[in-house]
N, CA, C and O of each residue as an XYZ file, in Angstrom:
588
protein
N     -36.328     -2.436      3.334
C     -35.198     -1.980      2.560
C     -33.957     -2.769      2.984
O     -33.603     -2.677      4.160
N     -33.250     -3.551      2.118
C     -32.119     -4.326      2.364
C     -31.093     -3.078      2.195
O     -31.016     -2.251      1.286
N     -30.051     -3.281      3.823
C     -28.807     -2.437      3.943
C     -27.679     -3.299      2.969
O     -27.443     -4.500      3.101
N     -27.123     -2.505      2.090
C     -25.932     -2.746      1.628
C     -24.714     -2.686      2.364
O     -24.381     -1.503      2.416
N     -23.913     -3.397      2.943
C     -22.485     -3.817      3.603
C     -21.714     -2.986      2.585
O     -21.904     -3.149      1.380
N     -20.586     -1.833      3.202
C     -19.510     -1.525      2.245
C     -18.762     -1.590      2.918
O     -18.663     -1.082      4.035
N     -17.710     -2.598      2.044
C     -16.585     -2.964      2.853
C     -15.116     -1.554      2.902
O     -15.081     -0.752      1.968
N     -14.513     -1.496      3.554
C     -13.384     -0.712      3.188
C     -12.330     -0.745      2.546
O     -12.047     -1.917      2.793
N     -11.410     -0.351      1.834
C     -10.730     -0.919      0.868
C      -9.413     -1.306      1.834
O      -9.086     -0.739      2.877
N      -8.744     -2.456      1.168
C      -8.131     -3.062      1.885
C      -6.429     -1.883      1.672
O      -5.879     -1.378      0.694
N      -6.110     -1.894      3.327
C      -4.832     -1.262      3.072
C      -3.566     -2.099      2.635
O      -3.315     -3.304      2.599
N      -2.742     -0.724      2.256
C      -1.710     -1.829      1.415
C      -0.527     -1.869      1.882
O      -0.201     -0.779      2.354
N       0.149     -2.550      1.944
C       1.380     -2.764      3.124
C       2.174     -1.526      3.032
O       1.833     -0.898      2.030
N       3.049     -0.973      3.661
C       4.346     -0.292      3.681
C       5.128     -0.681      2.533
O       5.041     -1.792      2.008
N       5.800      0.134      2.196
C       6.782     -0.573      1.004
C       8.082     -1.205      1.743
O       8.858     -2.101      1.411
N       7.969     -0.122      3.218
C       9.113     -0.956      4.541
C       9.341     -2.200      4.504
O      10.297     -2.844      4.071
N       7.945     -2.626      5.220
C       6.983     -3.766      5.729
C       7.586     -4.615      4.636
O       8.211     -5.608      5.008
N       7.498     -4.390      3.433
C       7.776     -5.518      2.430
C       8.875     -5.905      1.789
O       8.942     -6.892      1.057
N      10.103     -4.858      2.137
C      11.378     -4.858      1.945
C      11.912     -5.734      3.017
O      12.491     -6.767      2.683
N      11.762     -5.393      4.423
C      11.715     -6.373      5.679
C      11.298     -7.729      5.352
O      11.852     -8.811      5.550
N      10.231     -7.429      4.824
C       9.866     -9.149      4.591
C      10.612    -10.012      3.501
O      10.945    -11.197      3.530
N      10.752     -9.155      2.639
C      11.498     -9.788      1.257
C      13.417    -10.170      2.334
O      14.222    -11.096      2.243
N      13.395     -9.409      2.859
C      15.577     -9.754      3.259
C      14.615    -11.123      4.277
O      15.185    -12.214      4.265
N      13.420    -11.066      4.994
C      13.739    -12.002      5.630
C      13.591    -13.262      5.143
O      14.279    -14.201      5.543
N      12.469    -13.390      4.033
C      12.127    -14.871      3.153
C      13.807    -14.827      2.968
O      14.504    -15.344      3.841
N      14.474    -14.129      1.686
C      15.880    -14.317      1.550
C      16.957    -14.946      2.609
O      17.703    -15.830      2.188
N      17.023    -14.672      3.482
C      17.694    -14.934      4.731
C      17.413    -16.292      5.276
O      18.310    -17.128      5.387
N      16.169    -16.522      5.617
C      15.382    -17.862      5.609
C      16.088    -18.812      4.897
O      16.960    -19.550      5.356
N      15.455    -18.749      3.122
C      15.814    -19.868      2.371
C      17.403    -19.545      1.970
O      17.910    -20.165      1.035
N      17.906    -18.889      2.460
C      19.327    -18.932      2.300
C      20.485    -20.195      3.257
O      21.550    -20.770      3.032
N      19.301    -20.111      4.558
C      20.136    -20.798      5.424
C      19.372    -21.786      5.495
O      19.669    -22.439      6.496
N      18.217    -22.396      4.726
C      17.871    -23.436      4.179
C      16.517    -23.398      5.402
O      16.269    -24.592      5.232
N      15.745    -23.083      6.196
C      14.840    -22.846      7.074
C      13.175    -22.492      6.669
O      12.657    -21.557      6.058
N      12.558    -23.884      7.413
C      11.401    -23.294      6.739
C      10.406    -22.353      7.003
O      10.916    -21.251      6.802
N       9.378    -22.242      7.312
C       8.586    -21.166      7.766
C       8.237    -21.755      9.181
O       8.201    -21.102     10.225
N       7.988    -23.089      9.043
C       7.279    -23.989     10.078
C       8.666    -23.679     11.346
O       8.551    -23.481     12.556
N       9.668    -23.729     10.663
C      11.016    -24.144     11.903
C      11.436    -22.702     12.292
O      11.988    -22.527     13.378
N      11.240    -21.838     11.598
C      11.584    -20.384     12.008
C      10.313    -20.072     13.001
O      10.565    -20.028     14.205
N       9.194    -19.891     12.642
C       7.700    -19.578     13.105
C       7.429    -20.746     14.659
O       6.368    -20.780     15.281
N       8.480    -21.463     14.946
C       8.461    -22.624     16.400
C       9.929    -21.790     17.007
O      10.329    -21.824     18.171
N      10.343    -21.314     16.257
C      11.636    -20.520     17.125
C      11.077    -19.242     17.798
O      11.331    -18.778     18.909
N      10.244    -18.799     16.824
C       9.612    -17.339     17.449
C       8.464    -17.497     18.231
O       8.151    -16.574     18.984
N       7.806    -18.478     18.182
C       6.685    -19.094     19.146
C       5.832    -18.191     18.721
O       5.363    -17.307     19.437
N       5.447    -18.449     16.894
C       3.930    -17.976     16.362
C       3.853    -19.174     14.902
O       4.761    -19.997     15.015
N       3.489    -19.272     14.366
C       2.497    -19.988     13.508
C       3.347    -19.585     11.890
O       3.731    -18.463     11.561
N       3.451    -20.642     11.217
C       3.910    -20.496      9.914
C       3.548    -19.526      9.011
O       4.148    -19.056      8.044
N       2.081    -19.226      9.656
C       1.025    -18.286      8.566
C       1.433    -17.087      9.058
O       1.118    -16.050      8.474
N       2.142    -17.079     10.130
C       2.364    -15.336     10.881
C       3.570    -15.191     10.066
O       3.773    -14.057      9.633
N       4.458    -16.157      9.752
C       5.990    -15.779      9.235
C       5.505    -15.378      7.612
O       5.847    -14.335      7.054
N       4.585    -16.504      6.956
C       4.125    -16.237      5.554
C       3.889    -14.595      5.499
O       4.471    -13.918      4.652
N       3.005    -14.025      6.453
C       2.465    -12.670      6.776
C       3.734    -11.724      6.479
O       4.056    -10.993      5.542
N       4.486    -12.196      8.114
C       5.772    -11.101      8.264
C       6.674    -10.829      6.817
O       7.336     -9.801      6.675
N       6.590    -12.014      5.661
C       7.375    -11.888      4.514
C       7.418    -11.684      3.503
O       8.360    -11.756      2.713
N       5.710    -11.203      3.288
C       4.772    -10.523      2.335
C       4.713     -8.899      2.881
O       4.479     -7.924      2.167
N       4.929     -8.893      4.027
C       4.566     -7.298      4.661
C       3.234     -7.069      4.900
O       2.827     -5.907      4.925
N       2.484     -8.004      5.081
C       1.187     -7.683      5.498
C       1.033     -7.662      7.154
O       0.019     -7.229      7.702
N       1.920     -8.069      7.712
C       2.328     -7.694      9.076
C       3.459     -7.222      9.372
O       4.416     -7.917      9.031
N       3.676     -6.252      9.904
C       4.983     -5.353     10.731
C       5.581     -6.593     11.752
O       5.195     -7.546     12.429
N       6.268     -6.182     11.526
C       7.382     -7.058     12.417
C       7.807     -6.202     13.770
O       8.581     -5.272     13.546
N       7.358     -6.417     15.291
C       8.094     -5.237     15.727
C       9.670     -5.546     16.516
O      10.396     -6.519     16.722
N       9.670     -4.306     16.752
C      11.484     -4.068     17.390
C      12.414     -5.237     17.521
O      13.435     -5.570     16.919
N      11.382     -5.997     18.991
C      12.008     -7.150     19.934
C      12.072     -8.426     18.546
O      13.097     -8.875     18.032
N      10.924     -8.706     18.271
C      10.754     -9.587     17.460
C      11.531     -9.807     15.940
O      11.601    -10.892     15.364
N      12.149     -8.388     15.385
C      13.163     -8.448     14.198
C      14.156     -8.628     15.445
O      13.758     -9.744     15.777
N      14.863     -8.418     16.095
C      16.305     -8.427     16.867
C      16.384    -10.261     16.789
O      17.295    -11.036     16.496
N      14.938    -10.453     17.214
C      15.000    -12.051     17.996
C      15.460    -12.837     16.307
O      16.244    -13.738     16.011
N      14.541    -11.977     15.505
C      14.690    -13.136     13.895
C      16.547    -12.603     13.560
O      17.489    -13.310     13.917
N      16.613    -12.091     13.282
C      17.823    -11.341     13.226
C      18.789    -12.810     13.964
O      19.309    -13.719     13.317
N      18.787    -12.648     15.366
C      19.351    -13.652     16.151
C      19.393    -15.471     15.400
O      20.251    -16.261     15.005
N      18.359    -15.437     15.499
C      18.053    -17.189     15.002
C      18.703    -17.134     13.725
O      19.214    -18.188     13.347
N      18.827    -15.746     12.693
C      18.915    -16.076     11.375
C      20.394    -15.939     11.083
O      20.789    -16.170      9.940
N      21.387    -15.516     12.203
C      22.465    -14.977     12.328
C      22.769    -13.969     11.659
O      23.912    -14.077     11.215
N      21.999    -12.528     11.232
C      22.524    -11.522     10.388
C      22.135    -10.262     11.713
O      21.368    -10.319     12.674
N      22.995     -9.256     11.249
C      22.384     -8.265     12.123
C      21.640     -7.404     11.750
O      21.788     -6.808     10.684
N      20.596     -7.169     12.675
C      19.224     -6.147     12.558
C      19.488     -5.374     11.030
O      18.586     -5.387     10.192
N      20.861     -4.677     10.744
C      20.510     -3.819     10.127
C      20.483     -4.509      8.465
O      20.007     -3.983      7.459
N      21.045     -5.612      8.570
C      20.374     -6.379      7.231
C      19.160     -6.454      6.571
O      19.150     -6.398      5.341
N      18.122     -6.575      7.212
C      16.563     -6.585      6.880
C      16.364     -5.006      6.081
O      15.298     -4.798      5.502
N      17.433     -3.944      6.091
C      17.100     -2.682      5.611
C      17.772     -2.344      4.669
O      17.242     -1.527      3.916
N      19.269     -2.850      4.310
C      19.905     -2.975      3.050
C      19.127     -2.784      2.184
O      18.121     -3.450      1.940
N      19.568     -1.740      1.567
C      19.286     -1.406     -0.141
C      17.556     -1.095     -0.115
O      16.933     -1.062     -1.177
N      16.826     -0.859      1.311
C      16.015      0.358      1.285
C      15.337      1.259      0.797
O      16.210      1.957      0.282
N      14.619      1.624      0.643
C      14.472      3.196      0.043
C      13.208      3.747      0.772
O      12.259      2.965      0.835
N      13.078      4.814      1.255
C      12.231      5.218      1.673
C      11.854      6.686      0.761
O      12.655      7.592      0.531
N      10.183      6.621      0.259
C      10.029      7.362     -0.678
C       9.832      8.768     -0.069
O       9.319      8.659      1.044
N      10.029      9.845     -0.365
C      10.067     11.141      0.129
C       9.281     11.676     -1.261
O       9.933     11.691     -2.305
N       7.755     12.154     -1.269
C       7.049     12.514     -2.559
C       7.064     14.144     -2.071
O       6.548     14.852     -2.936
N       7.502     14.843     -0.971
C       7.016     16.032     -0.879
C       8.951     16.372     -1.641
O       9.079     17.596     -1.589
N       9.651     16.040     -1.955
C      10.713     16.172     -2.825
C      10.971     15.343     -4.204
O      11.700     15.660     -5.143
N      10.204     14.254     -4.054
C      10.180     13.708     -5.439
C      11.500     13.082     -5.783
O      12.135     13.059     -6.837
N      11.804     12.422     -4.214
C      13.275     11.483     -4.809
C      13.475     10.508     -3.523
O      12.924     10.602     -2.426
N      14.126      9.846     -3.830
C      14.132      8.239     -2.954
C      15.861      8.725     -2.168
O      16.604      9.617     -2.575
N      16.085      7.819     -1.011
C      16.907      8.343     -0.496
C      17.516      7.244      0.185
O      16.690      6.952      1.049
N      18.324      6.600      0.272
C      19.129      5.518      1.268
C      18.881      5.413      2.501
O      18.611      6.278      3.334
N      18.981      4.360      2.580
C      18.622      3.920      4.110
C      20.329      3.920      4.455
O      21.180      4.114      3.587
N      20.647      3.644      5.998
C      21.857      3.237      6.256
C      22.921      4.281      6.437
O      22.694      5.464      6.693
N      24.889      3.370      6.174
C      25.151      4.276      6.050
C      25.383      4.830      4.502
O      24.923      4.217      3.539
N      26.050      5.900      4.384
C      26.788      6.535      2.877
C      27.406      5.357      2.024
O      27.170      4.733      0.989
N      28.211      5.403      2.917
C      29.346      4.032      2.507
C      29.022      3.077      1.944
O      29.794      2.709      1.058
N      28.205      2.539      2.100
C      27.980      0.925      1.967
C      26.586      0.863      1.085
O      25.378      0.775      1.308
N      27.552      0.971     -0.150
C      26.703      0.469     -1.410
C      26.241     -0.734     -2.000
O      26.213     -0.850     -3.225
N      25.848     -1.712     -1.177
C      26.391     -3.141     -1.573
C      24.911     -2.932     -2.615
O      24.011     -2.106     -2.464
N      25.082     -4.208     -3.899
C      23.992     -4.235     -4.998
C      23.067     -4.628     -4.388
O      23.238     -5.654     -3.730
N      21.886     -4.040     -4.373
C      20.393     -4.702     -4.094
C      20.498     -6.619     -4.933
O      20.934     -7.095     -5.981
N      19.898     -7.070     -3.853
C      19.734     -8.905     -4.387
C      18.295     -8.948     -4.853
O      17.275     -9.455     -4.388
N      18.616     -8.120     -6.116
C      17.084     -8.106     -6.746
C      17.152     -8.558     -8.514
O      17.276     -7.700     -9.388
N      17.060     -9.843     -8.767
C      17.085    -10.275     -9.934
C      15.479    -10.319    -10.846
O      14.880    -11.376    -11.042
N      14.948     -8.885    -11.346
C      13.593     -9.064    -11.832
C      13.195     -9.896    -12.861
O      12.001     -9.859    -13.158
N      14.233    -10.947    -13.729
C      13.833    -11.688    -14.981
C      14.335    -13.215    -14.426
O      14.586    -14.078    -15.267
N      14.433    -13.427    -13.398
C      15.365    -14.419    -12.639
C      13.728    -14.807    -11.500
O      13.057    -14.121    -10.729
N      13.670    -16.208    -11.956
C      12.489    -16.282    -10.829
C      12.764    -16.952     -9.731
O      13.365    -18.026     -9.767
N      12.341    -16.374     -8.598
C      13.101    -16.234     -6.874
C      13.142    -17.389     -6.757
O      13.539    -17.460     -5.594
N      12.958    -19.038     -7.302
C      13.246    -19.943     -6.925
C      14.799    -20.035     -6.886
O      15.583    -20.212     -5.954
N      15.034    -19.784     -8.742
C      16.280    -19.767     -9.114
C      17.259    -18.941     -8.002
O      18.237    -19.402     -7.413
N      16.591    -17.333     -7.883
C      17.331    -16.490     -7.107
C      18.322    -16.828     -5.863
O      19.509    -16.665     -5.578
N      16.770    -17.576     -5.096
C      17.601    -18.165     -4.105
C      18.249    -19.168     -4.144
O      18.921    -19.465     -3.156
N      18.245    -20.077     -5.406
C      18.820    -21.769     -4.914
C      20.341    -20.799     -5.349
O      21.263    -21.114     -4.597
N      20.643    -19.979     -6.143
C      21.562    -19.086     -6.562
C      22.564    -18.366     -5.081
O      23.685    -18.625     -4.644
N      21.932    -17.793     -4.838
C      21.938    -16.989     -3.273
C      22.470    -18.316     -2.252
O      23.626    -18.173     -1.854
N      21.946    -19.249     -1.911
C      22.212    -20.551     -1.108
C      23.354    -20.658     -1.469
O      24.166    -20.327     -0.605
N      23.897    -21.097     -2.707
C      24.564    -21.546     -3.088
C      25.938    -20.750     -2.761
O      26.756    -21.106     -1.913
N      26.024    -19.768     -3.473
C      26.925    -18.819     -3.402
C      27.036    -18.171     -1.813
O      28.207    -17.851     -1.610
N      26.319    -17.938     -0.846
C      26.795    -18.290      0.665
C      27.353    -19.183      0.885
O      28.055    -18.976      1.875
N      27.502    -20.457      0.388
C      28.538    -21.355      1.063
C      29.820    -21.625      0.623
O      30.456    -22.628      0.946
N      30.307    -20.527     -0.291
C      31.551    -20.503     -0.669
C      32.185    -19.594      0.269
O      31.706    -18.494      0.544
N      33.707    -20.240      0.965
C      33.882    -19.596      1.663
C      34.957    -18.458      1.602
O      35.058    -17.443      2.292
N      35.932    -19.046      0.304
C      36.666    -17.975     -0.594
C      36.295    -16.374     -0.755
O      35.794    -16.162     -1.860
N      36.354    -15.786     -0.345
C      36.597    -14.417     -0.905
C      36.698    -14.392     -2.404
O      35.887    -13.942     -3.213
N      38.078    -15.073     -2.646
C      38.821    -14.415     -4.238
C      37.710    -15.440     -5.136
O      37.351    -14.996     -6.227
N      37.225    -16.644     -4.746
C      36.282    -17.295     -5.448
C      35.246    -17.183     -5.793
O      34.769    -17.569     -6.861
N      34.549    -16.434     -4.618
C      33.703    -15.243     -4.952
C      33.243    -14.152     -5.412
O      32.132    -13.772     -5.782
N      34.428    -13.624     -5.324
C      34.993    -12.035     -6.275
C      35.054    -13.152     -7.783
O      34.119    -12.792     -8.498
N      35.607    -14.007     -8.270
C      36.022    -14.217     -9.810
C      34.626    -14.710    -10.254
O      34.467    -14.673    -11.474
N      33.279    -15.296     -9.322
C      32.208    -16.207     -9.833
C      31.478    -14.758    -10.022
O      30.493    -14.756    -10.761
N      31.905    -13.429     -9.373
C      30.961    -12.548     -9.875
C      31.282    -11.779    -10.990
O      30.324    -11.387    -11.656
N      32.636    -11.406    -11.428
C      32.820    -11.348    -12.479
C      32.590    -12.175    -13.416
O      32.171    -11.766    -14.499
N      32.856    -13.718    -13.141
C      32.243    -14.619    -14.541
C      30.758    -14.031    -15.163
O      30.439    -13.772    -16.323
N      29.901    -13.924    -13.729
C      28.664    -13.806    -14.108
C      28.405    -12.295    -14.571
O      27.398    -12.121    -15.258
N      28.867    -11.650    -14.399
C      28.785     -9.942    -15.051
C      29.250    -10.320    -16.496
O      28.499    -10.283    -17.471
N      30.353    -10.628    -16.527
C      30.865    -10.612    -18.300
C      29.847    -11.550    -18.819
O      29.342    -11.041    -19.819
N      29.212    -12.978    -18.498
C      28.224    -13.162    -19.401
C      27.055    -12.533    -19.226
O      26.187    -13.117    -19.875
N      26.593    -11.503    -18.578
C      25.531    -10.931    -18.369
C      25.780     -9.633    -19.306
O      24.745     -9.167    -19.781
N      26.919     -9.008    -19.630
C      27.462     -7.920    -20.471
C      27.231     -8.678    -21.980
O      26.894     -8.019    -22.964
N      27.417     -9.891    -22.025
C      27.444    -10.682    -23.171
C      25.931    -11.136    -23.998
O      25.943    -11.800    -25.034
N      24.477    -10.574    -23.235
C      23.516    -10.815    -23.466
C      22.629     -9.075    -23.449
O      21.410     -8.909    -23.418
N      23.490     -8.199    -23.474
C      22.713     -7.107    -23.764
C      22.439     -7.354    -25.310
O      23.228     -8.095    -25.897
N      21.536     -6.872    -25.913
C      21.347     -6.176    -27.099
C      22.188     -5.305    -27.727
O      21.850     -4.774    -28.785
């Protein structure tokens, strides 16, 4: 009688895990860094950073502080705009503090190449008020393409 192998179904990341990973790819190609040059700073392997930025690996404590460090943002960046699901109430809830509403950097019809060469870009302006007027430009033509 041939034994049949059943495999287990594969688990599926944290939605954490993948929010973490998504600010850190962002963060990365923001400051122009590749996987290879980040993944020789942390002394693991390109395929571990590919991992850490998909969320198929947890990132722990020491090791976000250290990326955090190299990437110059602080720890609590990787958690911006958050959500941690609460189903025994049936509602999503902020991470962080109250205060600090900044917009999720989540463009869903915008493909993340664009996103980020977008994102790059707009970090290296160092204006404030130039910044404040390039986001209004881009809201009023974005108001200008509803239906």
């Amino acid at each position: 009688m041939k034994q049949v192998e059943v495999m287990a179904p594969r688990k599926q990341p944290n939605p954490i895990d993948i929010h973490v990973g998504s600010r850190l790819k962002l963060r990365r190609t923001m400051v122009g860094m590749t996987q290879e040059k980040l993944g020789d700073q942390l002394g693991v392997t390109f395929q571990q950073v590919q991992k850490y930025e998909k969320g198929a690996n947890r990132i722990g404590a020491s090791r976000l502080q250290e990326i955090a460090r190299i990437l110059a943002v602080p720890v609590a960046y990787f958690f911006e705009d958050a959500k941690e699901s609460h189903p025994e109430s049936e509602r999503n809830m902020d991470y962080g503090f109250a205060e600090d509403h900044s917009p999720a950097f989540d463009l869903p019809h915008v493909p993340s190449g664009e996103a980020h060469a977008l994102a790059r870009a707009f970090s290296r302006i160092a204006d404030a008020r130039i910044r404040r007027r390039i986001i209004d430009l881009v809201e009023t033509l974005a108001d200008g393409q509803r239906p």
